[in-house]
Amino acid sequence: MNNRNRAAQPPTEDISSPYFLHPSDNPGITLVPQQLNGSNYATWSRSFTTALLAKNKLVFVDGSILRPPREDLLYHQWIRCNSMVISWIRNFVSSQICSSIMYLDDAYTIWFDLKERFSTADSTRVYQLKQQFMSLSQG
């Protein structure tokens, strides 16, 4: 396919567009091996980020594509893709965490909220691990 044909393609049909949803994309697909439970944020977010990047949907959580105005031609496509990403996030967080994000309707807002709440390191645990590491000796 040449570039002229690609440019004329609607974003929902262009596989390189973040607005494209593959027929196999659905709210119930498995994206990551574990649910976010709070203590596993670092590994969960890394796995989830990788999955979203592979699906070309990371832009919905990193703030690159924010909700367009209602008059925008891409508004309904944005709503559809944002809703799919929200479904994926809700399916891969614990039920307690899910209830706390249930009424947020923007994937970016949800992602930011989870990051703010769970990415902070447990300073006591970090100190304990550093102390254990310092006390290691060979033999």
PDB file of N, CA and C in Angstrom, residues 40-101:
ATOM      1  N   ASN A  40       2.497  -4.503  44.049  1.00  0.00           N
ATOM      2  CA  ASN A  40       3.221  -4.941  42.847  1.00  0.00           C
ATOM      3  C   ASN A  40       3.144  -3.920  41.714  1.00  0.00           C
ATOM      4  N   TYR A  41       2.963  -2.639  42.074  1.00  0.00           N
ATOM      5  CA  TYR A  41       2.753  -1.615  41.061  1.00  0.00           C
ATOM      6  C   TYR A  41       3.881  -1.551  40.036  1.00  0.00           C
ATOM      7  N   ALA A  42       5.119  -1.604  40.474  1.00  0.00           N
ATOM      8  CA  ALA A  42       6.248  -1.438  39.549  1.00  0.00           C
ATOM      9  C   ALA A  42       6.235  -2.499  38.442  1.00  0.00           C
ATOM     10  N   THR A  43       6.078  -3.753  38.805  1.00  0.00           N
ATOM     11  CA  THR A  43       6.075  -4.808  37.787  1.00  0.00           C
ATOM     12  C   THR A  43       4.783  -4.797  36.981  1.00  0.00           C
ATOM     13  N   TRP A  44       3.650  -4.532  37.655  1.00  0.00           N
ATOM     14  CA  TRP A  44       2.372  -4.467  36.948  1.00  0.00           C
ATOM     15  C   TRP A  44       2.361  -3.345  35.920  1.00  0.00           C
ATOM     16  N   SER A  45       2.788  -2.168  36.312  1.00  0.00           N
ATOM     17  CA  SER A  45       2.734  -1.034  35.386  1.00  0.00           C
ATOM     18  C   SER A  45       3.695  -1.230  34.220  1.00  0.00           C
ATOM     19  N   ARG A  46       4.837  -1.856  34.480  1.00  0.00           N
ATOM     20  CA  ARG A  46       5.781  -2.133  33.395  1.00  0.00           C
ATOM     21  C   ARG A  46       5.166  -3.131  32.410  1.00  0.00           C
ATOM     22  N   SER A  47       4.551  -4.187  32.912  1.00  0.00           N
ATOM     23  CA  SER A  47       3.896  -5.179  32.051  1.00  0.00           C
ATOM     24  C   SER A  47       2.744  -4.547  31.282  1.00  0.00           C
ATOM     25  N   PHE A  48       1.951  -3.739  31.962  1.00  0.00           N
ATOM     26  CA  PHE A  48       0.789  -3.132  31.334  1.00  0.00           C
ATOM     27  C   PHE A  48       1.206  -2.115  30.278  1.00  0.00           C
ATOM     28  N   THR A  49       2.233  -1.335  30.582  1.00  0.00           N
ATOM     29  CA  THR A  49       2.760  -0.366  29.615  1.00  0.00           C
ATOM     30  C   THR A  49       3.233  -1.067  28.354  1.00  0.00           C
ATOM     31  N   THR A  50       3.929  -2.167  28.520  1.00  0.00           N
ATOM     32  CA  THR A  50       4.415  -2.934  27.370  1.00  0.00           C
ATOM     33  C   THR A  50       3.247  -3.450  26.535  1.00  0.00           C
ATOM     34  N   ALA A  51       2.212  -3.957  27.200  1.00  0.00           N
ATOM     35  CA  ALA A  51       1.032  -4.468  26.482  1.00  0.00           C
ATOM     36  C   ALA A  51       0.323  -3.343  25.736  1.00  0.00           C
ATOM     37  N   LEU A  52       0.177  -2.195  26.379  1.00  0.00           N
ATOM     38  CA  LEU A  52      -0.478  -1.060  25.713  1.00  0.00           C
ATOM     39  C   LEU A  52       0.347  -0.557  24.538  1.00  0.00           C
ATOM     40  N   LEU A  53       1.649  -0.569  24.689  1.00  0.00           N
ATOM     41  CA  LEU A  53       2.533  -0.156  23.593  1.00  0.00           C
ATOM     42  C   LEU A  53       2.379  -1.094  22.405  1.00  0.00           C
ATOM     43  N   ALA A  54       2.305  -2.378  22.671  1.00  0.00           N
ATOM     44  CA  ALA A  54       2.135  -3.367  21.605  1.00  0.00           C
ATOM     45  C   ALA A  54       0.787  -3.191  20.899  1.00  0.00           C
ATOM     46  N   LYS A  55      -0.217  -2.750  21.624  1.00  0.00           N
ATOM     47  CA  LYS A  55      -1.546  -2.540  21.042  1.00  0.00           C
ATOM     48  C   LYS A  55      -1.714  -1.124  20.495  1.00  0.00           C
ATOM     49  N   ASN A  56      -0.665  -0.316  20.589  1.00  0.00           N
ATOM     50  CA  ASN A  56      -0.677   1.072  20.111  1.00  0.00           C
ATOM     51  C   ASN A  56      -1.694   1.913  20.879  1.00  0.00           C
ATOM     52  N   LYS A  57      -1.841   1.630  22.169  1.00  0.00           N
ATOM     53  CA  LYS A  57      -2.818   2.352  22.993  1.00  0.00           C
ATOM     54  C   LYS A  57      -2.173   3.081  24.170  1.00  0.00           C
ATOM     55  N   LEU A  58      -0.845   3.074  24.253  1.00  0.00           N
ATOM     56  CA  LEU A  58      -0.168   3.756  25.352  1.00  0.00           C
ATOM     57  C   LEU A  58      -0.507   5.243  25.368  1.00  0.00           C
ATOM     58  N   VAL A  59      -0.777   5.817  24.204  1.00  0.00           N
ATOM     59  CA  VAL A  59      -1.086   7.245  24.098  1.00  0.00           C
ATOM     60  C   VAL A  59      -2.333   7.642  24.888  1.00  0.00           C
ATOM     61  N   PHE A  60      -3.190   6.683  25.207  1.00  0.00           N
ATOM     62  CA  PHE A  60      -4.396   6.990  25.969  1.00  0.00           C
ATOM     63  C   PHE A  60      -4.119   7.097  27.465  1.00  0.00           C
ATOM     64  N   VAL A  61      -3.020   6.541  27.941  1.00  0.00           N
ATOM     65  CA  VAL A  61      -2.695   6.652  29.364  1.00  0.00           C
ATOM     66  C   VAL A  61      -1.524   7.591  29.637  1.00  0.00           C
ATOM     67  N   ASP A  62      -0.723   7.881  28.637  1.00  0.00           N
ATOM     68  CA  ASP A  62       0.431   8.761  28.900  1.00  0.00           C
ATOM     69  C   ASP A  62       0.140  10.238  28.634  1.00  0.00           C
ATOM     70  N   GLY A  63      -1.088  10.549  28.227  1.00  0.00           N
ATOM     71  CA  GLY A  63      -1.477  11.937  28.008  1.00  0.00           C
ATOM     72  C   GLY A  63      -1.179  12.468  26.618  1.00  0.00           C
ATOM     73  N   SER A  64      -0.683  11.625  25.719  1.00  0.00           N
ATOM     74  CA  SER A  64      -0.378  12.072  24.356  1.00  0.00           C
ATOM     75  C   SER A  64      -1.632  12.410  23.564  1.00  0.00           C
ATOM     76  N   ILE A  65      -2.698  11.659  23.804  1.00  0.00           N
ATOM     77  CA  ILE A  65      -3.975  11.940  23.137  1.00  0.00           C
ATOM     78  C   ILE A  65      -5.021  12.134  24.223  1.00  0.00           C
ATOM     79  N   LEU A  66      -5.415  13.381  24.415  1.00  0.00           N
ATOM     80  CA  LEU A  66      -6.448  13.691  25.391  1.00  0.00           C
ATOM     81  C   LEU A  66      -7.802  13.762  24.690  1.00  0.00           C
ATOM     82  N   ARG A  67      -8.857  13.758  25.476  1.00  0.00           N
ATOM     83  CA  ARG A  67     -10.223  13.783  24.927  1.00  0.00           C
ATOM     84  C   ARG A  67     -10.397  14.998  24.014  1.00  0.00           C
ATOM     85  N   PRO A  68     -10.749  14.757  22.757  1.00  0.00           N
ATOM     86  CA  PRO A  68     -11.000  15.883  21.849  1.00  0.00           C
ATOM     87  C   PRO A  68     -12.369  16.504  22.128  1.00  0.00           C
ATOM     88  N   PRO A  69     -12.604  17.704  21.635  1.00  0.00           N
ATOM     89  CA  PRO A  69     -13.941  18.309  21.802  1.00  0.00           C
ATOM     90  C   PRO A  69     -15.005  17.481  21.086  1.00  0.00           C
ATOM     91  N   ARG A  70     -16.235  17.579  21.520  1.00  0.00           N
ATOM     92  CA  ARG A  70     -17.342  16.810  20.925  1.00  0.00           C
ATOM     93  C   ARG A  70     -17.474  17.030  19.426  1.00  0.00           C
ATOM     94  N   GLU A  71     -17.136  18.221  18.967  1.00  0.00           N
ATOM     95  CA  GLU A  71     -17.273  18.527  17.539  1.00  0.00           C
ATOM     96  C   GLU A  71     -16.183  17.869  16.689  1.00  0.00           C
ATOM     97  N   ASP A  72     -15.125  17.422  17.326  1.00  0.00           N
ATOM     98  CA  ASP A  72     -14.003  16.817  16.605  1.00  0.00           C
ATOM     99  C   ASP A  72     -14.454  15.522  15.935  1.00  0.00           C
ATOM    100  N   LEU A  73     -13.990  15.314  14.721  1.00  0.00           N
ATOM    101  CA  LEU A  73     -14.367  14.098  13.974  1.00  0.00           C
ATOM    102  C   LEU A  73     -13.874  12.818  14.652  1.00  0.00           C
ATOM    103  N   LEU A  74     -12.836  12.918  15.462  1.00  0.00           N
ATOM    104  CA  LEU A  74     -12.291  11.734  16.129  1.00  0.00           C
ATOM    105  C   LEU A  74     -12.869  11.522  17.542  1.00  0.00           C
ATOM    106  N   TYR A  75     -13.801  12.357  17.945  1.00  0.00           N
ATOM    107  CA  TYR A  75     -14.348  12.266  19.296  1.00  0.00           C
ATOM    108  C   TYR A  75     -14.899  10.874  19.611  1.00  0.00           C
ATOM    109  N   HIS A  76     -15.745  10.338  18.758  1.00  0.00           N
ATOM    110  CA  HIS A  76     -16.371   9.036  19.031  1.00  0.00           C
ATOM    111  C   HIS A  76     -15.346   7.902  18.991  1.00  0.00           C
ATOM    112  N   GLN A  77     -14.353   7.997  18.111  1.00  0.00           N
ATOM    113  CA  GLN A  77     -13.295   6.985  18.075  1.00  0.00           C
ATOM    114  C   GLN A  77     -12.459   7.053  19.349  1.00  0.00           C
ATOM    115  N   TRP A  78     -12.215   8.288  19.832  1.00  0.00           N
ATOM    116  CA  TRP A  78     -11.448   8.449  21.068  1.00  0.00           C
ATOM    117  C   TRP A  78     -12.216   7.819  22.234  1.00  0.00           C
ATOM    118  N   ILE A  79     -13.516   8.101  22.311  1.00  0.00           N
ATOM    119  CA  ILE A  79     -14.349   7.534  23.378  1.00  0.00           C
ATOM    120  C   ILE A  79     -14.292   6.010  23.337  1.00  0.00           C
ATOM    121  N   ARG A  80     -14.385   5.453  22.162  1.00  0.00           N
ATOM    122  CA  ARG A  80     -14.380   3.995  22.003  1.00  0.00           C
ATOM    123  C   ARG A  80     -13.053   3.391  22.462  1.00  0.00           C
ATOM    124  N   CYS A  81     -11.938   3.951  22.012  1.00  0.00           N
ATOM    125  CA  CYS A  81     -10.631   3.411  22.390  1.00  0.00           C
ATOM    126  C   CYS A  81     -10.331   3.662  23.860  1.00  0.00           C
ATOM    127  N   ASN A  82     -10.655   4.841  24.356  1.00  0.00           N
ATOM    128  CA  ASN A  82     -10.465   5.157  25.765  1.00  0.00           C
ATOM    129  C   ASN A  82     -11.255   4.175  26.631  1.00  0.00           C
ATOM    130  N   SER A  83     -12.480   3.876  26.223  1.00  0.00           N
ATOM    131  CA  SER A  83     -13.313   2.926  26.971  1.00  0.00           C
ATOM    132  C   SER A  83     -12.710   1.526  26.976  1.00  0.00           C
ATOM    133  N   MET A  84     -12.124   1.126  25.865  1.00  0.00           N
ATOM    134  CA  MET A  84     -11.469  -0.181  25.806  1.00  0.00           C
ATOM    135  C   MET A  84     -10.281  -0.225  26.771  1.00  0.00           C
ATOM    136  N   VAL A  85      -9.466   0.817  26.763  1.00  0.00           N
ATOM    137  CA  VAL A  85      -8.305   0.868  27.660  1.00  0.00           C
ATOM    138  C   VAL A  85      -8.766   0.870  29.115  1.00  0.00           C
ATOM    139  N   ILE A  86      -9.805   1.615  29.421  1.00  0.00           N
ATOM    140  CA  ILE A  86     -10.350   1.612  30.788  1.00  0.00           C
ATOM    141  C   ILE A  86     -10.801   0.204  31.175  1.00  0.00           C
ATOM    142  N   SER A  87     -11.460  -0.497  30.271  1.00  0.00           N
ATOM    143  CA  SER A  87     -11.891  -1.878  30.552  1.00  0.00           C
ATOM    144  C   SER A  87     -10.699  -2.765  30.852  1.00  0.00           C
ATOM    145  N   TRP A  88      -9.638  -2.632  30.056  1.00  0.00           N
ATOM    146  CA  TRP A  88      -8.439  -3.437  30.289  1.00  0.00           C
ATOM    147  C   TRP A  88      -7.846  -3.134  31.662  1.00  0.00           C
ATOM    148  N   ILE A  89      -7.761  -1.856  32.011  1.00  0.00           N
ATOM    149  CA  ILE A  89      -7.196  -1.498  33.320  1.00  0.00           C
ATOM    150  C   ILE A  89      -8.058  -2.083  34.432  1.00  0.00           C
ATOM    151  N   ARG A  90      -9.363  -1.875  34.366  1.00  0.00           N
ATOM    152  CA  ARG A  90     -10.260  -2.379  35.421  1.00  0.00           C
ATOM    153  C   ARG A  90     -10.182  -3.887  35.583  1.00  0.00           C
ATOM    154  N   ASN A  91      -9.968  -4.601  34.487  1.00  0.00           N
ATOM    155  CA  ASN A  91      -9.873  -6.062  34.560  1.00  0.00           C
ATOM    156  C   ASN A  91      -8.576  -6.553  35.175  1.00  0.00           C
ATOM    157  N   PHE A  92      -7.587  -5.684  35.272  1.00  0.00           N
ATOM    158  CA  PHE A  92      -6.290  -6.118  35.782  1.00  0.00           C
ATOM    159  C   PHE A  92      -5.864  -5.372  37.029  1.00  0.00           C
ATOM    160  N   VAL A  93      -6.858  -4.956  37.819  1.00  0.00           N
ATOM    161  CA  VAL A  93      -6.604  -4.423  39.151  1.00  0.00           C
ATOM    162  C   VAL A  93      -7.491  -5.201  40.117  1.00  0.00           C
ATOM    163  N   SER A  94      -7.084  -5.252  41.374  1.00  0.00           N
ATOM    164  CA  SER A  94      -7.883  -5.961  42.374  1.00  0.00           C
ATOM    165  C   SER A  94      -9.264  -5.323  42.477  1.00  0.00           C
ATOM    166  N   SER A  95     -10.216  -6.058  43.024  1.00  0.00           N
ATOM    167  CA  SER A  95     -11.588  -5.539  43.131  1.00  0.00           C
ATOM    168  C   SER A  95     -11.644  -4.299  44.022  1.00  0.00           C
ATOM    169  N   GLN A  96     -10.814  -4.249  45.043  1.00  0.00           N
ATOM    170  CA  GLN A  96     -10.784  -3.078  45.928  1.00  0.00           C
ATOM    171  C   GLN A  96     -10.291  -1.850  45.172  1.00  0.00           C
ATOM    172  N   ILE A  97      -9.220  -2.007  44.396  1.00  0.00           N
ATOM    173  CA  ILE A  97      -8.696  -0.896  43.608  1.00  0.00           C
ATOM    174  C   ILE A  97      -9.692  -0.518  42.517  1.00  0.00           C
ATOM    175  N   CYS A  98     -10.301  -1.507  41.894  1.00  0.00           N
ATOM    176  CA  CYS A  98     -11.280  -1.244  40.838  1.00  0.00           C
ATOM    177  C   CYS A  98     -12.426  -0.378  41.344  1.00  0.00           C
ATOM    178  N   SER A  99     -12.903  -0.653  42.543  1.00  0.00           N
ATOM    179  CA  SER A  99     -14.022   0.139  43.074  1.00  0.00           C
ATOM    180  C   SER A  99     -13.614   1.595  43.289  1.00  0.00           C
ATOM    181  N   SER A 100     -12.331   1.843  43.513  1.00  0.00           N
ATOM    182  CA  SER A 100     -11.883   3.219  43.736  1.00  0.00           C
ATOM    183  C   SER A 100     -11.703   4.007  42.435  1.00  0.00           C
ATOM    184  N   ILE A 101     -11.643   3.321  41.300  1.00  0.00           N
ATOM    185  CA  ILE A 101     -11.473   4.002  40.007  1.00  0.00           C
ATOM    186  C   ILE A 101     -12.707   3.860  39.117  1.00  0.00           C
TER     187      ILE A 101
END
